[in-house]
Amino acid sequence: AVPPPPGAQAVLHLASRPLGCAGPVAKVRGLLPEMPVNESTLPWSNEDVASFILSEETIIGRIEIEILELGATIYRVVVPNNHGDAIDIVLGFDEGKEYAKPNGPFFGSTVGRFANRIGGAAFTIDHVKVDVSANEPPNCLHGGRIGWSHKLWKGARVAKRGESGAGDVQCSSVRFTLHSPDGTSYF
């Protein structure tokens, strides 16, 4: 993997297209009110964390996908089981605060600037050694101590007219944007 060019902006667009036209996208603030935040560890506060919910009524029942702005993380995917009961099928944590722990498992998170480990927390570009943060000594895992999985992405609802020509039908999606300046976590 090659790091993004200097000043690059990461954009993750999660669309409800496979679900068809979705209902409104809800934005919920203060999802993690009980989470302890230390300014020396994470650059955001509890009230800043929001989630977006995409939902759709299907012939098998209601489907919901909830995505956190923290790490642009897929938090819940709720679908009906074979008895019609709604169940969450995402492998992840039951409480949102668990996603803020450094070096967690990175369940559902957008990792970067680099996905996987950089051995020895260093690499070479054009014969120049670049040292990055060793958040899993002696290695760098998934972008370092505060990689994209621990950044607060900006989520925005995106709505557009359905392509079926059905008048007012709106298809909804969510776009997550993160500005990751050159040099962040030494990348």
Short mmCIF file of C-alpha atoms in Angstrom, two decimals:
data_model
loop_
_atom_site.label_atom_id
_atom_site.label_comp_id
_atom_site.label_asym_id
_atom_site.label_seq_id
_atom_site.Cartn_x
_atom_site.Cartn_y
_atom_site.Cartn_z
CA ALA A 1 0.00 0.00 0.00
CA VAL A 2 1.15 3.49 -0.82
CA PRO A 3 0.35 6.38 1.55
CA PRO A 4 -1.98 9.03 0.08
CA PRO A 5 -0.30 12.03 -1.53
CA PRO A 6 0.56 15.02 0.72
CA GLY A 7 -2.52 16.88 1.92
CA ALA A 8 -4.81 14.08 0.79
CA GLN A 9 -8.32 13.84 2.09
CA ALA A 10 -9.80 10.45 2.81
CA VAL A 11 -13.41 10.00 1.72
CA LEU A 12 -15.51 6.98 2.53
CA HIS A 13 -18.94 6.85 0.90
CA LEU A 14 -21.35 4.29 2.32
CA ALA A 15 -24.46 4.08 0.21
CA SER A 16 -27.69 2.27 0.80
CA ARG A 17 -27.92 1.35 -2.89
CA PRO A 18 -27.87 -2.45 -2.27
CA LEU A 19 -30.86 -1.93 0.05
CA GLY A 20 -32.72 0.16 -2.49
CA CYS A 21 -34.13 3.50 -1.48
CA ALA A 22 -33.63 3.99 2.24
CA GLY A 23 -35.56 5.95 4.77
CA PRO A 24 -34.12 9.06 6.35
CA VAL A 25 -30.63 8.99 7.77
CA ALA A 26 -30.69 9.76 11.48
CA LYS A 27 -27.77 11.48 13.18
CA VAL A 28 -27.42 10.88 16.90
CA ARG A 29 -24.98 12.94 19.01
CA GLY A 30 -23.51 11.96 22.37
CA LEU A 31 -23.46 8.24 21.59
CA LEU A 32 -20.61 7.56 23.99
CA PRO A 33 -21.41 9.75 27.03
CA GLU A 34 -19.78 7.44 29.61
CA MET A 35 -16.48 7.13 27.74
CA PRO A 36 -13.46 8.59 29.53
CA VAL A 37 -11.47 10.79 27.17
CA ASN A 38 -8.01 12.05 27.94
CA GLU A 39 -6.80 14.91 25.77
CA SER A 40 -3.37 13.30 25.58
CA THR A 41 -4.83 10.17 24.01
CA LEU A 42 -7.68 11.19 21.71
CA PRO A 43 -8.35 14.52 19.95
CA TRP A 44 -12.13 14.65 20.44
CA SER A 45 -14.68 14.68 23.21
CA ASN A 46 -17.70 12.50 23.97
CA GLU A 47 -20.30 14.95 22.72
CA ASP A 48 -18.56 15.11 19.35
CA VAL A 49 -19.20 11.45 18.50
CA ALA A 50 -22.27 10.86 16.32
CA SER A 51 -23.75 7.94 14.46
CA PHE A 52 -25.77 7.67 11.27
CA ILE A 53 -28.47 5.10 10.67
CA LEU A 54 -29.48 3.84 7.23
CA SER A 55 -32.71 1.88 7.27
CA GLU A 56 -34.86 0.07 4.78
CA GLU A 57 -38.08 -1.92 4.91
CA THR A 58 -37.68 -5.07 2.81
CA ILE A 59 -39.87 -8.08 2.13
CA ILE A 60 -38.08 -9.93 4.93
CA GLY A 61 -38.36 -7.04 7.42
CA ARG A 62 -36.50 -3.93 8.47
CA ILE A 63 -32.73 -3.66 7.89
CA GLU A 64 -30.67 -1.02 9.72
CA ILE A 65 -27.02 -0.10 9.43
CA GLU A 66 -25.49 2.23 12.01
CA ILE A 67 -22.12 3.88 11.34
CA LEU A 68 -20.13 5.88 13.89
CA GLU A 69 -18.26 9.03 12.98
CA LEU A 70 -15.50 7.68 15.23
CA GLY A 71 -13.30 5.78 12.78
CA ALA A 72 -16.13 5.69 10.18
CA THR A 73 -16.97 2.44 11.98
CA ILE A 74 -19.78 0.06 11.10
CA TYR A 75 -21.32 -0.25 14.57
CA ARG A 76 -24.47 -2.28 13.97
CA VAL A 77 -26.16 -4.13 11.12
CA VAL A 78 -29.58 -5.28 12.25
CA VAL A 79 -31.50 -7.77 10.11
CA PRO A 80 -34.39 -10.12 10.75
CA ASN A 81 -33.48 -13.73 11.53
CA ASN A 82 -35.46 -16.73 10.26
CA HIS A 83 -38.07 -16.12 13.01
CA GLY A 84 -38.46 -12.45 12.10
CA ASP A 85 -36.62 -11.19 15.20
CA ALA A 86 -34.20 -8.29 14.70
CA ILE A 87 -30.59 -9.32 15.40
CA ASP A 88 -27.28 -7.48 15.15
CA ILE A 89 -24.93 -9.43 12.87
CA VAL A 90 -21.83 -7.24 13.22
CA LEU A 91 -18.79 -8.65 14.96
CA GLY A 92 -17.99 -5.83 17.34
CA PHE A 93 -18.45 -4.37 20.78
CA ASP A 94 -21.73 -4.05 22.63
CA GLU A 95 -20.76 -0.61 23.97
CA GLY A 96 -19.55 2.22 21.76
CA LYS A 97 -16.88 3.28 24.26
CA GLU A 98 -14.90 0.11 23.48
CA TYR A 99 -14.13 1.45 20.00
CA ALA A 100 -12.06 4.28 21.48
CA LYS A 101 -9.54 2.00 23.15
CA PRO A 102 -6.15 2.14 21.44
CA ASN A 103 -4.93 -1.01 19.68
CA GLY A 104 -8.32 -2.64 20.16
CA PRO A 105 -9.46 -5.11 17.72
CA PHE A 106 -10.39 -2.70 14.95
CA PHE A 107 -13.91 -4.15 14.45
CA GLY A 108 -15.66 -2.42 11.55
CA SER A 109 -13.31 0.56 11.61
CA THR A 110 -11.68 2.30 8.69
CA VAL A 111 -7.98 1.78 9.26
CA GLY A 112 -5.16 3.83 7.82
CA ARG A 113 -3.08 5.43 6.64
CA PHE A 114 -1.75 1.93 6.37
CA ALA A 115 -3.68 -1.30 6.92
CA ASN A 116 -1.72 -4.08 8.63
CA ARG A 117 1.68 -3.87 10.32
CA ILE A 118 4.78 -1.97 9.34
CA GLY A 119 7.64 -4.05 10.73
CA GLY A 120 9.96 -2.11 12.97
CA ALA A 121 7.69 0.96 12.62
CA ALA A 122 9.81 2.20 9.71
CA PHE A 123 9.89 2.08 5.93
CA THR A 124 12.06 3.54 3.16
CA ILE A 125 11.03 5.87 0.36
CA ASP A 126 13.62 7.01 -2.20
CA HIS A 127 16.42 5.68 0.02
CA VAL A 128 15.18 7.75 2.99
CA LYS A 129 14.12 5.93 6.16
CA VAL A 130 10.78 7.09 7.56
CA ASP A 131 10.01 6.27 11.20
CA VAL A 132 6.34 6.02 12.18
CA SER A 133 4.67 5.58 15.57
CA ALA A 134 5.19 2.14 17.12
CA ASN A 135 1.76 1.59 18.66
CA GLU A 136 2.36 -2.19 18.73
CA PRO A 137 6.07 -2.25 19.62
CA PRO A 138 8.19 -2.73 17.72
CA ASN A 139 5.66 -2.37 14.88
CA CYS A 140 3.19 0.20 13.60
CA LEU A 141 -0.33 -1.24 13.34
CA HIS A 142 -3.13 0.26 11.19
CA GLY A 143 -1.76 3.79 10.93
CA GLY A 144 -0.13 4.29 14.30
CA ARG A 145 -1.17 5.43 17.75
CA ILE A 146 -4.04 7.56 16.50
CA GLY A 147 -4.79 6.17 13.04
CA TRP A 148 -7.93 6.75 11.01
CA SER A 149 -9.81 4.27 13.20
CA HIS A 150 -9.50 6.70 16.11
CA LYS A 151 -10.13 9.92 14.21
CA LEU A 152 -13.44 11.71 14.21
CA TRP A 153 -14.70 11.62 10.63
CA LYS A 154 -17.31 14.14 9.47
CA GLY A 155 -20.47 12.35 8.43
CA ALA A 156 -23.01 13.95 6.10
CA ARG A 157 -26.30 12.68 4.73
CA VAL A 158 -26.42 12.52 0.94
CA ALA A 159 -29.78 12.24 -0.75
CA LYS A 160 -30.50 12.01 -4.45
CA ARG A 161 -33.50 11.43 -6.63
CA GLY A 162 -34.09 7.77 -7.43
CA GLU A 163 -32.86 6.60 -10.80
CA SER A 164 -36.07 4.70 -11.54
CA GLY A 165 -37.75 7.94 -12.57
CA ALA A 166 -40.27 7.49 -9.76
CA GLY A 167 -40.75 11.18 -9.02
CA ASP A 168 -40.04 12.00 -5.35
CA VAL A 169 -38.28 8.74 -4.48
CA GLN A 170 -35.08 9.54 -2.62
CA CYS A 171 -32.13 7.22 -2.15
CA SER A 172 -30.10 8.07 0.93
CA SER A 173 -26.49 7.45 1.78
CA VAL A 174 -23.86 8.78 4.15
CA ARG A 175 -20.52 10.27 3.17
CA PHE A 176 -17.69 10.27 5.72
CA THR A 177 -14.82 12.68 5.18
CA LEU A 178 -11.52 12.98 7.04
CA HIS A 179 -8.76 15.48 6.35
CA SER A 180 -5.47 13.73 7.01
CA PRO A 181 -2.62 16.22 6.49
CA ASP A 182 0.79 15.13 5.28
CA GLY A 183 2.94 14.09 8.24
CA THR A 184 0.08 12.87 10.43
CA SER A 185 1.45 10.11 12.70
CA TYR A 186 4.71 10.59 10.75
CA PHE A 187 3.10 9.44 7.45
#
